Amino acid sequence: MKSTAFSRFKQLPRSSLLADFLSRHDDPLRSGFITRLDRSPVAVKRVTFIKALALNVAILLFVLCVAMLSFIHDFNFMGTLPLRTKFVVWAIQSTVIASAIIILLRSTTIPFFFGECRLRIMYGFRPSEVIIRKPPAPTSTLNNNDRKSHSTEDQCMEQYWRTAIRAINPKFLYSNTSAILSLEYWTVEYSAVFDALRSISAGEIDEESLEFSIWKQNSEGVWTVCELWRMHEIMTDQQEVAVFKTFLAQSGKDGLLAIWEDMISHSSSSEITERSTSPKSYQAMVDQFAREGLDYETVWSQVSEKAWPS
């Protein structure tokens, strides 16, 4: 990647294997992707999957019941209507119901059983898992004009980060019934995930390159990445610990706070610790939160919104 020093916005060389991978799966509208490595505990992943399985089985049974009642029962109980009128009414009603069922299944049961279940059968539950999804429609392109509309890169970064962190909220991933009717409901880009896992196994791309980021392609085919995992560089480690301290104490996570402060004390002897631009320190803290059953980005979002409401 090439970038200006310390910039969180970078461009991929056209010849890179990662750019080729992203281009293979981007749509004609150049929607781009949000990527993230899910390091939540394996036990949490299993529970989420079981809840999602139960929800999708319930959806499938409900759809079957509605189909049977609509396509068979209603036709036989339309009273004494003429056969032609009865058939027309039945056909219109069945078409409407069938369309609604198809829309529902395309966004829930079909991707779950043919995507998520196939992924679990082939790869099981792993400590670190690749998540790839399309960004929400309002997400703008990552170009210079967009960044110039903000007074600082930090402000631009925060806008993208808040959009993306909500977009990958696990509550909208097959496990929240009310989310199905929401515009923010989302599914994983499974074809891209399977290809990513193959490419990682073949050594074509590094798993770390798919850390929490937004990827966009411009009209010239050049990919730009906004490294959202570096959002936390806007404050020092000590400032972040101070913001988290109340939350962790109220959650009974005093041990996690002590581990965090110990990690910081060994990272630098200076009074104010500057955030590292390497993903290693970020991954280490994400792993610590995961061991405590917490998602680092989700917690960071909740705490930062209270500290600096938008």
mmCIF file of C-alpha atoms in Angstrom:
data_model
loop_
_atom_site.group_PDB
_atom_site.id
_atom_site.type_symbol
_atom_site.label_atom_id
_atom_site.label_comp_id
_atom_site.label_asym_id
_atom_site.label_seq_id
_atom_site.Cartn_x
_atom_site.Cartn_y
_atom_site.Cartn_z
ATOM 1 C CA MET A 1 0.000 0.000 0.000
ATOM 2 C CA LYS A 2 1.103 3.548 -0.627
ATOM 3 C CA SER A 3 0.011 6.464 1.503
ATOM 4 C CA THR A 4 1.147 9.631 3.091
ATOM 5 C CA ALA A 5 2.779 9.199 6.481
ATOM 6 C CA PHE A 6 0.353 8.227 9.232
ATOM 7 C CA SER A 7 -2.678 8.613 6.928
ATOM 8 C CA ARG A 8 -5.492 6.172 7.571
ATOM 9 C CA PHE A 9 -6.616 6.470 3.939
ATOM 10 C CA LYS A 10 -4.481 4.398 1.575
ATOM 11 C CA GLN A 11 -4.529 3.282 -2.045
ATOM 12 C CA LEU A 12 -3.848 -0.238 -3.264
ATOM 13 C CA PRO A 13 -1.510 -0.735 -6.209
ATOM 14 C CA ARG A 14 -3.465 -1.904 -9.259
ATOM 15 C CA SER A 15 -1.251 -4.981 -9.537
ATOM 16 C CA SER A 16 -1.763 -6.179 -5.954
ATOM 17 C CA LEU A 17 -3.494 -9.510 -5.332
ATOM 18 C CA LEU A 18 -5.721 -7.860 -2.747
ATOM 19 C CA ALA A 19 -6.982 -5.321 -5.301
ATOM 20 C CA ASP A 20 -7.653 -8.165 -7.719
ATOM 21 C CA PHE A 21 -9.585 -10.054 -5.025
ATOM 22 C CA LEU A 22 -11.753 -7.040 -4.212
ATOM 23 C CA SER A 23 -12.431 -6.295 -7.890
ATOM 24 C CA ARG A 24 -13.616 -9.857 -8.488
ATOM 25 C CA HIS A 25 -16.421 -9.435 -5.967
ATOM 26 C CA ASP A 26 -17.385 -5.769 -6.353
ATOM 27 C CA ASP A 27 -20.677 -4.983 -8.102
ATOM 28 C CA PRO A 28 -21.182 -2.726 -11.172
ATOM 29 C CA LEU A 29 -22.129 0.165 -8.871
ATOM 30 C CA ARG A 30 -18.754 -0.098 -7.104
ATOM 31 C CA SER A 31 -20.426 -0.429 -3.712
ATOM 32 C CA GLY A 32 -17.218 -1.655 -2.109
ATOM 33 C CA PHE A 33 -16.954 -3.611 1.136
ATOM 34 C CA ILE A 34 -16.656 -3.463 4.890
ATOM 35 C CA THR A 35 -14.217 -6.060 6.210
ATOM 36 C CA ARG A 36 -13.471 -7.146 9.725
ATOM 37 C CA LEU A 37 -11.867 -10.000 11.636
ATOM 38 C CA ASP A 38 -14.278 -11.372 14.223
ATOM 39 C CA ARG A 39 -12.300 -12.474 17.277
ATOM 40 C CA SER A 40 -15.239 -13.030 19.611
ATOM 41 C CA PRO A 41 -14.999 -16.245 21.679
ATOM 42 C CA VAL A 42 -15.840 -19.462 19.828
ATOM 43 C CA ALA A 43 -18.525 -20.183 22.428
ATOM 44 C CA VAL A 44 -20.219 -16.874 21.596
ATOM 45 C CA LYS A 45 -20.098 -17.703 17.874
ATOM 46 C CA ARG A 46 -21.747 -21.066 18.541
ATOM 47 C CA VAL A 47 -24.546 -19.491 20.588
ATOM 48 C CA THR A 48 -25.145 -16.861 17.880
ATOM 49 C CA PHE A 49 -25.307 -19.595 15.251
ATOM 50 C CA ILE A 50 -27.755 -21.707 17.269
ATOM 51 C CA LYS A 51 -30.048 -18.704 17.783
ATOM 52 C CA ALA A 52 -29.844 -17.899 14.077
ATOM 53 C CA LEU A 53 -30.575 -21.527 13.177
ATOM 54 C CA ALA A 54 -33.655 -21.576 15.408
ATOM 55 C CA LEU A 55 -34.873 -18.275 13.925
ATOM 56 C CA ASN A 56 -34.433 -19.421 10.331
ATOM 57 C CA VAL A 57 -36.078 -22.780 10.969
ATOM 58 C CA ALA A 58 -39.032 -20.892 12.488
ATOM 59 C CA ILE A 59 -39.165 -18.604 9.437
ATOM 60 C CA LEU A 60 -39.115 -21.616 7.108
ATOM 61 C CA LEU A 61 -41.930 -23.381 8.996
ATOM 62 C CA PHE A 62 -43.985 -20.195 9.042
ATOM 63 C CA VAL A 63 -43.534 -19.739 5.288
ATOM 64 C CA LEU A 64 -44.572 -23.346 4.628
ATOM 65 C CA CYS A 65 -47.720 -22.933 6.731
ATOM 66 C CA VAL A 66 -48.654 -19.685 4.972
ATOM 67 C CA ALA A 67 -48.041 -21.278 1.574
ATOM 68 C CA MET A 68 -50.223 -24.284 2.349
ATOM 69 C CA LEU A 69 -53.066 -22.148 3.681
ATOM 70 C CA SER A 70 -52.887 -19.696 0.813
ATOM 71 C CA PHE A 71 -52.357 -21.987 -2.145
ATOM 72 C CA ILE A 72 -54.555 -24.913 -1.118
ATOM 73 C CA HIS A 73 -56.951 -23.983 1.664
ATOM 74 C CA ASP A 74 -58.115 -20.607 0.283
ATOM 75 C CA PHE A 75 -58.934 -21.987 -3.159
ATOM 76 C CA ASN A 76 -61.259 -24.600 -1.687
ATOM 77 C CA PHE A 77 -63.022 -22.160 0.637
ATOM 78 C CA MET A 78 -63.987 -19.264 -1.614
ATOM 79 C CA GLY A 79 -67.659 -20.078 -1.308
ATOM 80 C CA THR A 80 -69.896 -20.244 -4.318
ATOM 81 C CA LEU A 81 -67.902 -17.891 -6.547
ATOM 82 C CA PRO A 82 -67.753 -18.856 -10.230
ATOM 83 C CA LEU A 83 -64.788 -21.048 -11.035
ATOM 84 C CA ARG A 84 -63.171 -18.420 -13.305
ATOM 85 C CA THR A 85 -63.540 -15.648 -10.681
ATOM 86 C CA LYS A 86 -62.285 -17.970 -7.985
ATOM 87 C CA PHE A 87 -59.191 -18.819 -10.035
ATOM 88 C CA VAL A 88 -58.403 -15.135 -10.791
ATOM 89 C CA VAL A 89 -58.711 -14.142 -7.115
ATOM 90 C CA TRP A 90 -56.610 -17.136 -6.070
ATOM 91 C CA ALA A 91 -53.921 -16.390 -8.672
ATOM 92 C CA ILE A 92 -53.603 -12.720 -7.665
ATOM 93 C CA GLN A 93 -53.484 -13.566 -3.960
ATOM 94 C CA SER A 94 -50.983 -16.366 -4.516
ATOM 95 C CA THR A 95 -48.724 -14.118 -6.625
ATOM 96 C CA VAL A 96 -48.614 -11.429 -3.939
ATOM 97 C CA ILE A 97 -47.925 -13.944 -1.171
ATOM 98 C CA ALA A 98 -45.326 -15.806 -3.243
ATOM 99 C CA SER A 99 -43.493 -12.529 -3.991
ATOM 100 C CA ALA A 100 -43.427 -11.636 -0.292
ATOM 101 C CA ILE A 101 -42.146 -15.107 0.593
ATOM 102 C CA ILE A 102 -39.380 -14.926 -2.016
ATOM 103 C CA ILE A 103 -38.238 -11.514 -0.750
ATOM 104 C CA LEU A 104 -38.187 -12.797 2.826
ATOM 105 C CA LEU A 105 -36.327 -16.009 2.008
ATOM 106 C CA ARG A 106 -33.757 -14.266 -0.218
ATOM 107 C CA SER A 107 -32.625 -12.080 2.675
ATOM 108 C CA THR A 108 -32.856 -14.647 5.479
ATOM 109 C CA THR A 109 -33.225 -18.393 5.077
ATOM 110 C CA ILE A 110 -31.557 -18.903 1.688
ATOM 111 C CA PRO A 111 -28.267 -17.101 2.504
ATOM 112 C CA PHE A 112 -28.261 -18.630 5.973
ATOM 113 C CA PHE A 113 -28.622 -22.266 4.933
ATOM 114 C CA PHE A 114 -26.592 -22.009 1.703
ATOM 115 C CA GLY A 115 -24.036 -19.546 3.079
ATOM 116 C CA GLU A 116 -23.638 -19.613 6.857
ATOM 117 C CA CYS A 117 -24.386 -23.323 7.317
ATOM 118 C CA ARG A 118 -22.067 -24.275 4.434
ATOM 119 C CA LEU A 119 -19.353 -22.051 5.941
ATOM 120 C CA ARG A 120 -19.688 -23.788 9.322
ATOM 121 C CA ILE A 121 -19.665 -27.261 7.756
ATOM 122 C CA MET A 122 -16.504 -26.503 5.791
ATOM 123 C CA TYR A 123 -14.558 -24.403 8.312
ATOM 124 C CA GLY A 124 -16.301 -24.796 11.669
ATOM 125 C CA PHE A 125 -15.952 -22.095 14.337
ATOM 126 C CA ARG A 126 -12.538 -20.425 14.416
ATOM 127 C CA PRO A 127 -10.957 -17.958 16.876
ATOM 128 C CA SER A 128 -10.527 -15.413 14.052
ATOM 129 C CA GLU A 129 -13.124 -15.248 11.269
ATOM 130 C CA VAL A 130 -13.348 -13.037 8.198
ATOM 131 C CA ILE A 131 -16.468 -10.867 7.835
ATOM 132 C CA ILE A 132 -17.170 -9.165 4.509
ATOM 133 C CA ARG A 133 -20.329 -7.224 3.698
ATOM 134 C CA LYS A 134 -21.537 -4.436 1.435
ATOM 135 C CA PRO A 135 -21.466 -0.955 3.011
ATOM 136 C CA PRO A 136 -24.784 0.804 3.680
ATOM 137 C CA ALA A 137 -26.088 2.740 0.681
ATOM 138 C CA PRO A 138 -25.401 6.245 2.167
ATOM 139 C CA THR A 139 -21.666 5.501 2.482
ATOM 140 C CA SER A 140 -19.850 7.838 0.117
ATOM 141 C CA THR A 141 -16.737 7.099 -1.878
ATOM 142 C CA LEU A 142 -13.383 7.431 -0.181
ATOM 143 C CA ASN A 143 -11.997 10.236 -2.296
ATOM 144 C CA ASN A 144 -10.136 13.450 -1.613
ATOM 145 C CA ASN A 145 -13.187 15.676 -2.172
ATOM 146 C CA ASP A 146 -15.126 13.751 0.464
ATOM 147 C CA ARG A 147 -12.293 14.113 2.961
ATOM 148 C CA LYS A 148 -11.903 17.822 2.201
ATOM 149 C CA SER A 149 -15.506 18.376 3.294
ATOM 150 C CA HIS A 150 -14.332 17.650 6.856
ATOM 151 C CA SER A 151 -12.049 19.992 8.713
ATOM 152 C CA THR A 152 -9.761 17.139 9.827
ATOM 153 C CA GLU A 153 -9.028 13.571 8.844
ATOM 154 C CA ASP A 154 -10.144 12.530 12.348
ATOM 155 C CA GLN A 155 -13.656 13.857 11.690
ATOM 156 C CA CYS A 156 -13.872 12.057 8.359
ATOM 157 C CA MET A 157 -12.549 8.908 10.007
ATOM 158 C CA GLU A 158 -15.138 9.126 12.765
ATOM 159 C CA GLN A 159 -17.992 9.446 10.266
ATOM 160 C CA TYR A 160 -16.933 6.298 8.418
ATOM 161 C CA TRP A 161 -16.259 4.446 11.649
ATOM 162 C CA ARG A 162 -19.680 5.167 13.164
ATOM 163 C CA THR A 163 -21.388 4.121 9.926
ATOM 164 C CA ALA A 164 -19.414 0.895 9.674
ATOM 165 C CA ILE A 165 -19.617 -0.144 13.336
ATOM 166 C CA ARG A 166 -23.405 0.005 13.186
ATOM 167 C CA ALA A 167 -23.408 -1.768 9.842
ATOM 168 C CA ILE A 168 -21.605 -4.804 11.300
ATOM 169 C CA ASN A 169 -23.587 -4.918 14.539
ATOM 170 C CA PRO A 170 -24.082 -8.643 15.312
ATOM 171 C CA LYS A 171 -27.698 -7.925 16.323
ATOM 172 C CA PHE A 172 -28.535 -7.523 12.643
ATOM 173 C CA LEU A 173 -26.935 -10.829 11.625
ATOM 174 C CA TYR A 174 -29.789 -13.386 11.490
ATOM 175 C CA SER A 175 -30.444 -13.251 15.232
ATOM 176 C CA ASN A 176 -32.804 -10.299 15.713
ATOM 177 C CA THR A 177 -36.316 -10.837 14.384
ATOM 178 C CA SER A 178 -37.187 -7.127 14.277
ATOM 179 C CA ALA A 179 -34.037 -6.404 12.242
ATOM 180 C CA ILE A 180 -35.448 -8.360 9.295
ATOM 181 C CA LEU A 181 -37.791 -5.463 8.581
ATOM 182 C CA SER A 182 -35.023 -2.883 8.949
ATOM 183 C CA LEU A 183 -33.064 -1.259 6.126
ATOM 184 C CA GLU A 184 -29.946 -1.966 8.201
ATOM 185 C CA TYR A 185 -30.485 -5.726 8.148
ATOM 186 C CA TRP A 186 -27.510 -7.306 6.479
ATOM 187 C CA THR A 187 -26.015 -10.562 5.302
ATOM 188 C CA VAL A 188 -22.436 -11.641 4.770
ATOM 189 C CA GLU A 189 -20.990 -11.666 1.235
ATOM 190 C CA TYR A 190 -20.376 -15.397 1.396
ATOM 191 C CA SER A 191 -18.863 -15.772 -2.076
ATOM 192 C CA ALA A 192 -16.241 -13.175 -1.107
ATOM 193 C CA VAL A 193 -15.656 -14.848 2.278
ATOM 194 C CA PHE A 194 -15.083 -18.283 0.711
ATOM 195 C CA ASP A 195 -12.721 -16.757 -1.842
ATOM 196 C CA ALA A 196 -10.902 -14.847 0.916
ATOM 197 C CA LEU A 197 -10.375 -18.022 2.939
ATOM 198 C CA ARG A 198 -9.045 -19.792 -0.159
ATOM 199 C CA SER A 199 -6.721 -16.875 -0.943
ATOM 200 C CA ILE A 200 -5.462 -16.728 2.643
ATOM 201 C CA SER A 201 -4.740 -20.484 2.628
ATOM 202 C CA ALA A 202 -2.891 -20.095 -0.677
ATOM 203 C CA GLY A 203 -0.816 -17.231 0.726
ATOM 204 C CA GLU A 204 -2.166 -14.773 -1.844
ATOM 205 C CA ILE A 205 -3.445 -12.287 0.738
ATOM 206 C CA ASP A 206 -2.816 -11.807 4.457
ATOM 207 C CA GLU A 207 -5.675 -12.182 6.908
ATOM 208 C CA GLU A 208 -4.490 -9.011 8.672
ATOM 209 C CA SER A 209 -5.160 -6.997 5.509
ATOM 210 C CA LEU A 210 -8.896 -7.634 6.068
ATOM 211 C CA GLU A 211 -8.859 -5.965 9.493
ATOM 212 C CA PHE A 212 -11.739 -3.536 10.234
ATOM 213 C CA SER A 213 -11.847 -1.274 7.146
ATOM 214 C CA ILE A 214 -14.006 0.233 4.402
ATOM 215 C CA TRP A 215 -12.917 -0.434 0.818
ATOM 216 C CA LYS A 216 -14.064 1.604 -2.204
ATOM 217 C CA GLN A 217 -13.134 1.524 -5.889
ATOM 218 C CA ASN A 218 -13.117 4.701 -7.978
ATOM 219 C CA SER A 219 -14.072 5.065 -11.643
ATOM 220 C CA GLU A 220 -10.475 4.352 -12.688
ATOM 221 C CA GLY A 221 -10.452 1.016 -10.889
ATOM 222 C CA VAL A 222 -8.168 2.147 -8.054
ATOM 223 C CA TRP A 223 -9.049 0.818 -4.592
ATOM 224 C CA THR A 224 -8.892 3.076 -1.523
ATOM 225 C CA VAL A 225 -9.092 1.765 2.022
ATOM 226 C CA CYS A 226 -10.075 3.613 5.189
ATOM 227 C CA GLU A 227 -8.377 1.719 8.030
ATOM 228 C CA LEU A 228 -11.111 1.919 10.650
ATOM 229 C CA TRP A 229 -9.150 -0.173 13.134
ATOM 230 C CA ARG A 230 -6.919 2.899 13.522
ATOM 231 C CA MET A 231 -9.838 5.047 14.702
ATOM 232 C CA HIS A 232 -8.488 4.732 18.232
ATOM 233 C CA GLU A 233 -5.379 6.716 17.300
ATOM 234 C CA ILE A 234 -7.359 9.919 17.799
ATOM 235 C CA MET A 235 -6.601 9.619 21.508
ATOM 236 C CA THR A 236 -3.752 8.305 23.603
ATOM 237 C CA ASP A 237 -3.922 4.950 25.378
ATOM 238 C CA GLN A 238 -4.246 6.713 28.732
ATOM 239 C CA GLN A 239 -7.169 8.803 27.468
ATOM 240 C CA GLU A 240 -8.922 5.703 26.148
ATOM 241 C CA VAL A 241 -8.446 3.841 29.438
ATOM 242 C CA ALA A 242 -9.909 6.829 31.298
ATOM 243 C CA VAL A 243 -12.976 6.767 29.053
ATOM 244 C CA PHE A 244 -13.415 3.008 29.435
ATOM 245 C CA LYS A 245 -12.760 2.888 33.176
ATOM 246 C CA THR A 246 -16.325 3.623 34.272
ATOM 247 C CA PHE A 247 -17.843 1.181 31.786
ATOM 248 C CA LEU A 248 -15.494 -1.661 32.716
ATOM 249 C CA ALA A 249 -15.985 -1.060 36.431
ATOM 250 C CA GLN A 250 -19.776 -1.090 36.081
ATOM 251 C CA SER A 251 -19.551 -4.279 33.990
ATOM 252 C CA GLY A 252 -17.454 -6.020 36.635
ATOM 253 C CA LYS A 253 -14.424 -6.134 34.327
ATOM 254 C CA ASP A 254 -11.842 -4.705 36.720
ATOM 255 C CA GLY A 255 -9.447 -7.481 35.753
ATOM 256 C CA LEU A 256 -9.612 -6.464 32.101
ATOM 257 C CA LEU A 257 -8.921 -2.843 33.007
ATOM 258 C CA ALA A 258 -5.879 -3.905 35.042
ATOM 259 C CA ILE A 259 -4.558 -6.005 32.125
ATOM 260 C CA TRP A 260 -5.065 -3.104 29.738
ATOM 261 C CA GLU A 261 -3.253 -0.623 31.964
ATOM 262 C CA ASP A 262 -0.418 -3.132 32.404
ATOM 263 C CA MET A 263 -0.085 -3.532 28.615
ATOM 264 C CA ILE A 264 0.123 0.237 28.223
ATOM 265 C CA SER A 265 2.693 0.646 30.986
ATOM 266 C CA HIS A 266 4.993 -1.786 29.157
ATOM 267 C CA SER A 267 4.425 -0.231 25.725
ATOM 268 C CA SER A 268 6.111 3.074 26.558
ATOM 269 C CA SER A 269 7.722 4.872 29.449
ATOM 270 C CA SER A 270 6.546 8.306 28.262
ATOM 271 C CA GLU A 271 3.794 10.155 30.062
ATOM 272 C CA ILE A 272 1.565 10.174 26.965
ATOM 273 C CA THR A 273 1.575 7.063 24.838
ATOM 274 C CA GLU A 274 1.012 7.598 21.131
ATOM 275 C CA ARG A 275 -1.123 4.980 19.419
ATOM 276 C CA SER A 276 0.801 2.428 17.353
ATOM 277 C CA THR A 277 0.038 2.268 13.633
ATOM 278 C CA SER A 278 0.658 -1.506 13.668
ATOM 279 C CA PRO A 279 -2.395 -3.791 13.838
ATOM 280 C CA LYS A 280 -0.564 -6.002 16.354
ATOM 281 C CA SER A 281 -1.339 -3.825 19.392
ATOM 282 C CA TYR A 282 -4.912 -3.402 18.192
ATOM 283 C CA GLN A 283 -5.336 -7.160 17.777
ATOM 284 C CA ALA A 284 -3.887 -7.802 21.222
ATOM 285 C CA MET A 285 -6.511 -5.588 22.860
ATOM 286 C CA VAL A 286 -9.329 -7.044 20.756
ATOM 287 C CA ASP A 287 -8.246 -10.522 21.902
ATOM 288 C CA GLN A 288 -8.259 -9.426 25.540
ATOM 289 C CA PHE A 289 -11.807 -8.116 25.220
ATOM 290 C CA ALA A 290 -12.893 -11.284 23.388
ATOM 291 C CA ARG A 291 -11.647 -13.454 26.261
ATOM 292 C CA GLU A 292 -13.963 -11.474 28.531
ATOM 293 C CA GLY A 293 -16.891 -11.995 26.149
ATOM 294 C CA LEU A 294 -16.861 -8.378 24.912
ATOM 295 C CA ASP A 295 -16.594 -6.981 21.402
ATOM 296 C CA TYR A 296 -13.972 -4.220 21.493
ATOM 297 C CA GLU A 297 -15.422 -2.119 18.654
ATOM 298 C CA THR A 298 -18.999 -2.354 19.940
ATOM 299 C CA VAL A 299 -17.944 -1.337 23.453
ATOM 300 C CA TRP A 300 -15.771 1.462 22.052
ATOM 301 C CA SER A 301 -18.776 2.705 20.086
ATOM 302 C CA GLN A 302 -21.072 2.721 23.121
ATOM 303 C CA VAL A 303 -18.553 4.444 25.371
ATOM 304 C CA SER A 304 -17.418 7.019 22.808
ATOM 305 C CA GLU A 305 -21.007 7.993 21.964
ATOM 306 C CA LYS A 306 -21.580 8.792 25.649
ATOM 307 C CA ALA A 307 -18.306 10.684 25.911
ATOM 308 C CA TRP A 308 -18.634 12.568 22.593
ATOM 309 C CA PRO A 309 -22.248 12.432 21.401
ATOM 310 C CA SER A 310 -22.604 13.298 17.715
#
